Every structure is written in structure tokens, then in C-alpha cells.
Tab-separated table of C-alpha atoms in Angstrom:
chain	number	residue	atom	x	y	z
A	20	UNK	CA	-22.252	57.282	47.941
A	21	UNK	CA	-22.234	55.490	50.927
A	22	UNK	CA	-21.136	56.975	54.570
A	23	UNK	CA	-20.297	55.523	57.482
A	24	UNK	CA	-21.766	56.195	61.100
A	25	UNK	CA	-17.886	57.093	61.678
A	26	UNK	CA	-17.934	59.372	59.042
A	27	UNK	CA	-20.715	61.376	59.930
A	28	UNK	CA	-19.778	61.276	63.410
A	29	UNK	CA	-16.680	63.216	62.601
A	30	UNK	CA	-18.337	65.584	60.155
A	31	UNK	CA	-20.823	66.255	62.943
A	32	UNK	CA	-18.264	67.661	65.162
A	33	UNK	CA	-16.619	70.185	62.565
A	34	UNK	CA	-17.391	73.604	63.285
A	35	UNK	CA	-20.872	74.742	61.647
A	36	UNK	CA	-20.911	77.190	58.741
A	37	UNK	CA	-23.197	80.057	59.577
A	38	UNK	CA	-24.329	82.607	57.328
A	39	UNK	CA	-26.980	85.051	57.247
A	40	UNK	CA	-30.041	83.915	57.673
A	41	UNK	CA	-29.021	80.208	56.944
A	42	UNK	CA	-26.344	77.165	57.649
A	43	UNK	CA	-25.479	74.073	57.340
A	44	UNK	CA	-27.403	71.229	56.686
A	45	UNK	CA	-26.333	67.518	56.438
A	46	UNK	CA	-28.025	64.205	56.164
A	47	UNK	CA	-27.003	61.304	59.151
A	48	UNK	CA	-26.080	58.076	58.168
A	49	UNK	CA	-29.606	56.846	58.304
A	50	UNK	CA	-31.025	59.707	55.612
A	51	UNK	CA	-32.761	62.126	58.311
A	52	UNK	CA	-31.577	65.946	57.726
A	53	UNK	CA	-30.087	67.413	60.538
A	54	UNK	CA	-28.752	70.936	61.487
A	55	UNK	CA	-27.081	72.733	64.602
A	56	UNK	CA	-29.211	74.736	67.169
A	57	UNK	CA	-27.751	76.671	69.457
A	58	UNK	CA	-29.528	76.143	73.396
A	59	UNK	CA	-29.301	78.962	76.067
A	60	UNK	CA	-26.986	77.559	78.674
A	61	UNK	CA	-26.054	74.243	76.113
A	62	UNK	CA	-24.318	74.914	73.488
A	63	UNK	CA	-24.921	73.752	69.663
A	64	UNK	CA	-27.035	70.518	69.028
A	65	UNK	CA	-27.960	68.428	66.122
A	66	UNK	CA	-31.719	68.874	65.540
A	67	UNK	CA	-33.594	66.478	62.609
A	68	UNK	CA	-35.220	69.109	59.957
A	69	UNK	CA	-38.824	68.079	60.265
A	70	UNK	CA	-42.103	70.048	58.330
A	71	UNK	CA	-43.907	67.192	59.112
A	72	UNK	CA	-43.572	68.089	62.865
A	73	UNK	CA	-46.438	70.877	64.332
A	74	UNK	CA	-43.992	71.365	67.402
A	75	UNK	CA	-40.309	70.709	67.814
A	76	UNK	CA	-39.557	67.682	70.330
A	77	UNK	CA	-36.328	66.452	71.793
A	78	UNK	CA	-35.307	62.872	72.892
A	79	UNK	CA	-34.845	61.707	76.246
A	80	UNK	CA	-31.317	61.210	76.115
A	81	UNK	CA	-31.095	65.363	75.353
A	82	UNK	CA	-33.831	66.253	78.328
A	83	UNK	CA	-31.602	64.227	80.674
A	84	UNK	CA	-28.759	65.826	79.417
A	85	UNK	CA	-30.165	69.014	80.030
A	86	UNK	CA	-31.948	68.446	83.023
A	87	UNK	CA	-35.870	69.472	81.856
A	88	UNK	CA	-38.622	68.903	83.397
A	89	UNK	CA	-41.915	67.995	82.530
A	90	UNK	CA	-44.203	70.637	82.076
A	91	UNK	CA	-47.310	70.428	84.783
A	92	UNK	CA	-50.543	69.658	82.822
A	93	UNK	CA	-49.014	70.083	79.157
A	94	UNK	CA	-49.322	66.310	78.547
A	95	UNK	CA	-50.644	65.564	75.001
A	96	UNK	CA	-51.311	62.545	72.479
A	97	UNK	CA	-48.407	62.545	69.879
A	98	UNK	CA	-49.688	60.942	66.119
A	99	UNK	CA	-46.626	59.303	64.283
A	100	UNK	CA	-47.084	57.009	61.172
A	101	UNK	CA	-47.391	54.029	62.808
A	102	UNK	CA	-49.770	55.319	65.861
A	103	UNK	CA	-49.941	57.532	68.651
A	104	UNK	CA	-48.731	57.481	72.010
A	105	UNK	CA	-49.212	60.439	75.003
A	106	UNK	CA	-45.904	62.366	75.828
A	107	UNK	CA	-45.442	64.776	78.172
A	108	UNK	CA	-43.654	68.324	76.767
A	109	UNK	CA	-41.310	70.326	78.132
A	110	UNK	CA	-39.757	74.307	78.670
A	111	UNK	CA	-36.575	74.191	76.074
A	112	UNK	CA	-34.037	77.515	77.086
A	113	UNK	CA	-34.230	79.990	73.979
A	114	UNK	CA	-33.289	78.134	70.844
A	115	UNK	CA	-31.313	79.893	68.108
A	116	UNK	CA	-31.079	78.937	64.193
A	117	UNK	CA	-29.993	80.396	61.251
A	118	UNK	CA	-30.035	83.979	62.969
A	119	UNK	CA	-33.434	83.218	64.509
A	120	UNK	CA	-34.360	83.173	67.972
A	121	UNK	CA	-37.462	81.125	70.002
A	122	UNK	CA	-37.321	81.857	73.136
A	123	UNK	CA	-39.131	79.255	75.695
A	124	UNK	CA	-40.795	76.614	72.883
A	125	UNK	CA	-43.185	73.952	74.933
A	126	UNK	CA	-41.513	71.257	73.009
A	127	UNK	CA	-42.673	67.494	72.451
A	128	UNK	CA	-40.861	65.083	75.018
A	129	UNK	CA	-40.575	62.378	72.726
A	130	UNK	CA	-40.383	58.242	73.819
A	131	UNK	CA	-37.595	56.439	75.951
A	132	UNK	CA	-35.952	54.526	73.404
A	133	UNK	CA	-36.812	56.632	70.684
A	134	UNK	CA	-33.473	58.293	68.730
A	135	UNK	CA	-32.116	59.049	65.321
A	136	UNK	CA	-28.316	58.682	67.104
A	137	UNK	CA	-26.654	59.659	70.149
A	138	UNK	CA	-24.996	63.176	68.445
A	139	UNK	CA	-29.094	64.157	67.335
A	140	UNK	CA	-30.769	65.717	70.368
A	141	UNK	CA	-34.258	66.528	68.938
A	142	UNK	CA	-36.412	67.507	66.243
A	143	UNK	CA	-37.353	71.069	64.729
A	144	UNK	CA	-40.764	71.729	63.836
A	145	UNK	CA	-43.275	74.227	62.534
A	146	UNK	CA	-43.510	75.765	65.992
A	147	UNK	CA	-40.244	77.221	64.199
A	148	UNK	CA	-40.364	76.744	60.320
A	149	UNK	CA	-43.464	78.660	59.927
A	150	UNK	CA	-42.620	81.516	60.962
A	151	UNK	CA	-40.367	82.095	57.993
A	152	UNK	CA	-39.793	81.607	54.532
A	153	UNK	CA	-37.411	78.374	54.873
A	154	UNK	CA	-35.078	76.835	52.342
A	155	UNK	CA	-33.862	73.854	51.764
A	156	UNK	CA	-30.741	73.043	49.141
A	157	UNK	CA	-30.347	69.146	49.535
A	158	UNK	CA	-27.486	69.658	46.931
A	159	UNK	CA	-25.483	71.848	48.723
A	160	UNK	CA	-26.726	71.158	52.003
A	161	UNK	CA	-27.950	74.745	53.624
A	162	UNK	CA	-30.741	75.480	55.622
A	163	UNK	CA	-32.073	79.297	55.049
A	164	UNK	CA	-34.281	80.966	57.455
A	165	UNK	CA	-35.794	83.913	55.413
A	166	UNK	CA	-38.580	86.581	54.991
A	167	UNK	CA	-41.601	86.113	53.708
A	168	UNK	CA	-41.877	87.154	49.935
A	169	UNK	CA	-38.651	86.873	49.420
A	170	UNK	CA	-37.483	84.526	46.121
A	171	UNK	CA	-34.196	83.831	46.686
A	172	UNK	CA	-31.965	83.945	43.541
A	173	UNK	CA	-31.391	80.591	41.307
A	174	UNK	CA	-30.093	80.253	37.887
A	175	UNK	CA	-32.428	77.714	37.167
A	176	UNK	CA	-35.560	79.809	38.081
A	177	UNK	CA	-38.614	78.508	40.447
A	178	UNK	CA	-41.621	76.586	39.779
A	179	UNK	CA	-44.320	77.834	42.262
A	180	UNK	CA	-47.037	75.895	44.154
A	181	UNK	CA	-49.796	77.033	45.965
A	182	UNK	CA	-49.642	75.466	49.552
A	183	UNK	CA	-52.471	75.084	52.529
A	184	UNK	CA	-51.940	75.011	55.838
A	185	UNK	CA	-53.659	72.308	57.806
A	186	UNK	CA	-55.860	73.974	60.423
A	187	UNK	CA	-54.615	73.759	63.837
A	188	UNK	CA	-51.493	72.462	63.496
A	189	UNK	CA	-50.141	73.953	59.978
A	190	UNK	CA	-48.346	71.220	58.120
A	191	UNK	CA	-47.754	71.850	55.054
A	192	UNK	CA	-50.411	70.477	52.355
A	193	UNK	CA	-50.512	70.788	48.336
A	194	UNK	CA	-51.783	68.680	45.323
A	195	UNK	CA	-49.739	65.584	43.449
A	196	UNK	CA	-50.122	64.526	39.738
A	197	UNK	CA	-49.801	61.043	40.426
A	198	UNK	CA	-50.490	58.884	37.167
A	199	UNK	CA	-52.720	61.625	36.225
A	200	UNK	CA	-54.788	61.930	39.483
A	201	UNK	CA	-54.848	64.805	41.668
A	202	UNK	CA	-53.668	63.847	45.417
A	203	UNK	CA	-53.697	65.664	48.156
A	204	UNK	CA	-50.345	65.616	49.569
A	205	UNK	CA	-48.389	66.437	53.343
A	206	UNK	CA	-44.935	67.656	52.735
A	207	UNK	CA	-42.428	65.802	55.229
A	208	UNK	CA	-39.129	66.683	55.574
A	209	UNK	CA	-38.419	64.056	59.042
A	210	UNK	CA	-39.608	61.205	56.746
A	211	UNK	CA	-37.389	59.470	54.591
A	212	UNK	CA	-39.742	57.284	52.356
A	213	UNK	CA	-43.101	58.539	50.895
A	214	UNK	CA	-45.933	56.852	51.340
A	215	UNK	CA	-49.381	57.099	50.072
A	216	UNK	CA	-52.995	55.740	51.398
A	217	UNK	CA	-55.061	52.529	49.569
A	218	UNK	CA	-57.178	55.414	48.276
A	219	UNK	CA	-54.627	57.362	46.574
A	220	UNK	CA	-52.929	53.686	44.776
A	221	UNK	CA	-56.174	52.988	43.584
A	222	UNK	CA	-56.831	55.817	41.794
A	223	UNK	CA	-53.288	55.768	40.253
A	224	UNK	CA	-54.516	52.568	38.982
A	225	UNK	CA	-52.895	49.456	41.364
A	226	UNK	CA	-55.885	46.881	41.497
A	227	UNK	CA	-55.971	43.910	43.992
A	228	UNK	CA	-54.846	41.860	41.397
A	229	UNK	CA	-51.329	43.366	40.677
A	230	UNK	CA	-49.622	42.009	44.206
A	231	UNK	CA	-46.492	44.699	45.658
A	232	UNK	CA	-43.499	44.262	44.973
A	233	UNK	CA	-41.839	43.850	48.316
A	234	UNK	CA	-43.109	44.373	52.127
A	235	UNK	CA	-41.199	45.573	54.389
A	236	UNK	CA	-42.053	47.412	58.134
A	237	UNK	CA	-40.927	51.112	59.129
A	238	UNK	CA	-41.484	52.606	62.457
A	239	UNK	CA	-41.878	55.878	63.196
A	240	UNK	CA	-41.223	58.638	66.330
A	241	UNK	CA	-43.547	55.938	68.839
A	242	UNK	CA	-43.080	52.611	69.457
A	243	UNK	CA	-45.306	51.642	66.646
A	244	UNK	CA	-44.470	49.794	63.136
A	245	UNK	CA	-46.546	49.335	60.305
A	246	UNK	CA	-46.102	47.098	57.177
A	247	UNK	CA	-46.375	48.497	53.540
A	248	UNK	CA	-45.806	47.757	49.726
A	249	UNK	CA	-43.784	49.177	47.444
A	250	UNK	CA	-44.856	50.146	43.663
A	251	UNK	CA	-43.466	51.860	41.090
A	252	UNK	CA	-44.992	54.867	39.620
A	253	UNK	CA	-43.913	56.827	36.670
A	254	UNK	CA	-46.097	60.043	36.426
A	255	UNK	CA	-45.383	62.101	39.654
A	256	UNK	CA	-45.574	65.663	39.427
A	257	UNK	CA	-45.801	68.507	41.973
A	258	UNK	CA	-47.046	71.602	39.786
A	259	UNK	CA	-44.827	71.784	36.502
A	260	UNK	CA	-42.208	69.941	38.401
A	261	UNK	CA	-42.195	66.564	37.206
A	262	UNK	CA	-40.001	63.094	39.410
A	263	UNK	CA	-38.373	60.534	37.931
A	264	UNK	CA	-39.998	57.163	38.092
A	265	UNK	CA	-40.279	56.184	41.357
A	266	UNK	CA	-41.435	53.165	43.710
A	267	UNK	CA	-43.702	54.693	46.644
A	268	UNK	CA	-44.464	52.788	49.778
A	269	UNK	CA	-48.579	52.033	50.176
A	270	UNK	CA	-49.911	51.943	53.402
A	271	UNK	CA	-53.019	53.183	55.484
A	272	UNK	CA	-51.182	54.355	58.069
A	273	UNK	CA	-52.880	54.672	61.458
A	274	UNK	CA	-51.642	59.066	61.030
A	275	UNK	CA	-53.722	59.534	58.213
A	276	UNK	CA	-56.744	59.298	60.669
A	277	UNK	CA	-56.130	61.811	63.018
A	278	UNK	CA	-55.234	64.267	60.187
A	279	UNK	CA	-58.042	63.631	58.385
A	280	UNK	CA	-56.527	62.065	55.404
A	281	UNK	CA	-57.499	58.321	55.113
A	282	UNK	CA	-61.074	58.822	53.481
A	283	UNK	CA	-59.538	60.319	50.601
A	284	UNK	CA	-56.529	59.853	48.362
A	285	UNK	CA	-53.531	60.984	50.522
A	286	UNK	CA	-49.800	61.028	50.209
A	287	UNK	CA	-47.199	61.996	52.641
A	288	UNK	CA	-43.591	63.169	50.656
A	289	UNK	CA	-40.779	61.978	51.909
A	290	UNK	CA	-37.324	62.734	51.454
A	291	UNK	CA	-36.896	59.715	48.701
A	292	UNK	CA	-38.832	61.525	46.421
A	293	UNK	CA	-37.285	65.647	47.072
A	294	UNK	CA	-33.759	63.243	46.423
A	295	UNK	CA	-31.121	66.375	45.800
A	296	UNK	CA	-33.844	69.181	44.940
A	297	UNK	CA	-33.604	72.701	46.422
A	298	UNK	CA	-36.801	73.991	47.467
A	299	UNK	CA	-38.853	76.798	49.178
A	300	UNK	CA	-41.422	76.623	51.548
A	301	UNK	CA	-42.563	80.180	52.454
A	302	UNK	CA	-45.288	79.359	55.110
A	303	UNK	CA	-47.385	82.889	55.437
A	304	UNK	CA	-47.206	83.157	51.517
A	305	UNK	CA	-48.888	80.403	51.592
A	306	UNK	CA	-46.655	79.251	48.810
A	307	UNK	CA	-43.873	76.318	47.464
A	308	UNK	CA	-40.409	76.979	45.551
A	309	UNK	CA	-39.310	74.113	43.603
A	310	UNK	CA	-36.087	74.867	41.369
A	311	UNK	CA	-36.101	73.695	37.824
């Protein structure tokens, strides 16, 4: 169903359901999911939902809003999909969330120009997420913020995956059935499309000879774009949960470098592929949740 930037607008503004330990969680107009923070001294804000994020970030319209200032020394390089770019970072007041508290987060200070909307202010990362065991129910639309170890209750039942944590900066990392071939793969909940390296459609089986089926450019949280194909692929499976057939974007994106994922086969999952799916990440377990 489609919704219009009106639409969400309005829905944005109704109060947020709370409960404990989780709350809402919506999708904008453009596909990103966003929930409500609350900031010391600012009231609620929209945040994008991002486990593809090591540190939480806000946009400059939000830092103006709230009057930050740049941290002395903290400048760093930021890696998006379609490059990187040095931002400075910032003090945020203490940020609550589903009954969670983080008190004084050094937080990304991303681009001028850079926005998913006026109503979003900024982005929640793992400086956050992996703290906890977090849920996400894209068919009802909550956000949980739980223990670790806990399984929380599903008529369906779970299908468990064994995760890794990337060193340093602990994204989330597991294997993909793709055609048959084992891929290693980046769960990312800020990205809407999935996209996988040259090395990972090659050993799916796309040759040089068999041309994409469209091209298109995406940019990402810089100033960058990149241009990729779309294919079709019709054996994706994350453990013993198995997608419907799908077309994934191909692309050696200038990230995969810096994360040390383009000399191997390498996917990064997007939201187009998770679709409606509720699913677990519990970070110190070490573990995914996918409900059958």
C-alpha cells in the first residue's frame, strides 16, 4: 500500500505507544524504519533504526536545532556505501528508548544536506542496539529493547542463527545460502535495498555474459552515489529460513573495502529482503531470531 509524505507526517505526530521494554516502530514514506527517542532537555525525536550503524549520528538540521557543538579532536572518517567522507561528532544529552537510557553518546555529525525528512532527526546505532537483545516486528511495527537470553514468545517458533560481531565496530555478520553458496553477510537495518559484491554474483552463478536487468544509482549517508544491477535470485536462505525469489542489487561498493569485505563474496541485507519478518538480534548471545 502506498503512503503519502502527508500521511506519515500526521502519523508521526500521534502520541507514541510505549511499553515495556519496547515501542513503536514505523516505516517513512521513503522505506527507512524510524522510532521516537526521547532527548534530555528536547523532547521525543524520530530516529532511523540502523544495525548497520557502529555509532548513532544525527543530521544537521537536529544539531542546529539543538544547539551541539562539535566535539574538540573527535573528528573521524565516516564509510557509507557509496564512500567516505570525515565528520566531526558530537555530545548528544542522555537519550532514552524503549525503557533504556545512554547517557552522553559521542554521536556521528552526519553531512549538510544529508536527511531522511525534516520530522527524522538522526540515526540509532550499535553504540545502542548492542547492548541488548533487540527486536524487530516489521508486521506489527514494535521495536523491543530486551535482555540477553531472553526468547521472546511467538506462535510460530524461532529459527536461530549464529551471528559474529565485526571486530571493532560490531556490526552484525552471519552466513547466506545464496543459490547454494555460502556468503558472508552484514545485517542492515538503515538500508533499504540489499546488495551484494561481484564476488558473491559470481559464485551464485551471473557470468559476464548474462547483462543486468536494469541500472539504476543509490546514494547513501555521504554525498556519494554508486551505480548497480539488479538480478533475480531464487535460492536465498538465512539458516532454515528460506526468501522468496528476489532481485538483489550488484555492486562493489566503495564500503566493502574498509570493512574488509570486497575480496570475498559479501552481501549487505537490506530491508527489501527482511520485507514484513519479525526478527531477533540478541548481540552478546552472539545469536539471530528469525520467526517461521
Amino acid at each position: 500500500m502506498k503512503v503519502s509524505a502527508h500521511a506519515l507526517l500526521v502519523a508521526l505526530l500521534l502520541p507514541l505507544a510505549v511499553h515495556a521494554g519496547g515501542q513503536d516502530l514505523k516505516r517513512t514514506h521513503k522505506g527507512h524504519l524510524v522510532t521516537q527517542v526521547r532527548i534530555a532537555g528536547h523532547g521525543e525525536q524520530w530516529f532511523v533504526v540502523d544495525t548497520g550503524a557502529a555509532a548513532s549520528a544525527v543530521y544537521a538540521h537536529a544539531r542546529t536545532r539543538m544547539g551541539l557543538i562539535a566535539e574538540p579532536g573527535a573528528a573521524i572518517e565516516m564509510h557509507a556505501a557509496g564512500g567516505s567522507q570525515w565528520i566531526q561528532r558530537y555530545r548528544l544529552p542522555r537519550l532514552s528508548v524503549a525503557g533504556e537510557d545512554a547517557d552522553r553518546l559521542l554521536v556521528s555529525g552526519l553531512p549538510d544536506g544529508i536527511q531522511h525528512g525534516e520530522e527524522i532527526a538522526g540515526v540509532l546505532g550499535g553504540d545502542v542496539l548492542r547492548r541488548h537483545l533487540v527486536e524487530f516486528d516489521l508486521a506489527s511495527g514494535r521495536l523491543g529493547l530486551h535482555q540477553s537470553g531472553e526468547r521472546p514468545s511467538s506462535a510460530r517458533g524461532w529459527n536461530e542463527v549464529p551471528i559474529r560481531l565485526m571486530p571493532r565496530v560490531g556490526l552484525v555478520m552471519f552466513d547466506v545460502m545464496l543459490e547454494g553458496v555460502r556468503i558472508t553477510a552484514l545485517l542492515d537495518t538503515g538500508a533499504r535495498q540489499t546488495f551484494m559484491n561481484w564476488h558473491a554474483a559470481r559464485a551464485a552463478g551471473v557470468t559476464g555474459q548474462r547483462k543486468p536487468q536494469r541500472v539504476k544509482t543509490a546514494g547513501g549517508a555521504t554525498h556519494h552515489a554508486v551505480a548497480y544491477s539488479l538480478r533475480k535470485f531464487d535460492g536465498i536462505a538465512i539458516g532454515d529460513t528460506r526468501f522468496r525469489p528476489s532481485a538483489l542489487a550488484i555492486s562493489d561498493l566503495p564500503v566493502f573495502a574498509p570493512i574488509g569485505m570486497d575480496q570475498a563474496p559479501a552481501m549487505i541485507v537490506g530491508l527489501d529482503l527482511l520485507g514484513d519478518r519479525r526478527f531477533v538480534i540478541d548481540y552478546p548471545a552472539r545469536r539471530l531470531l528469525i520467526e517461521r
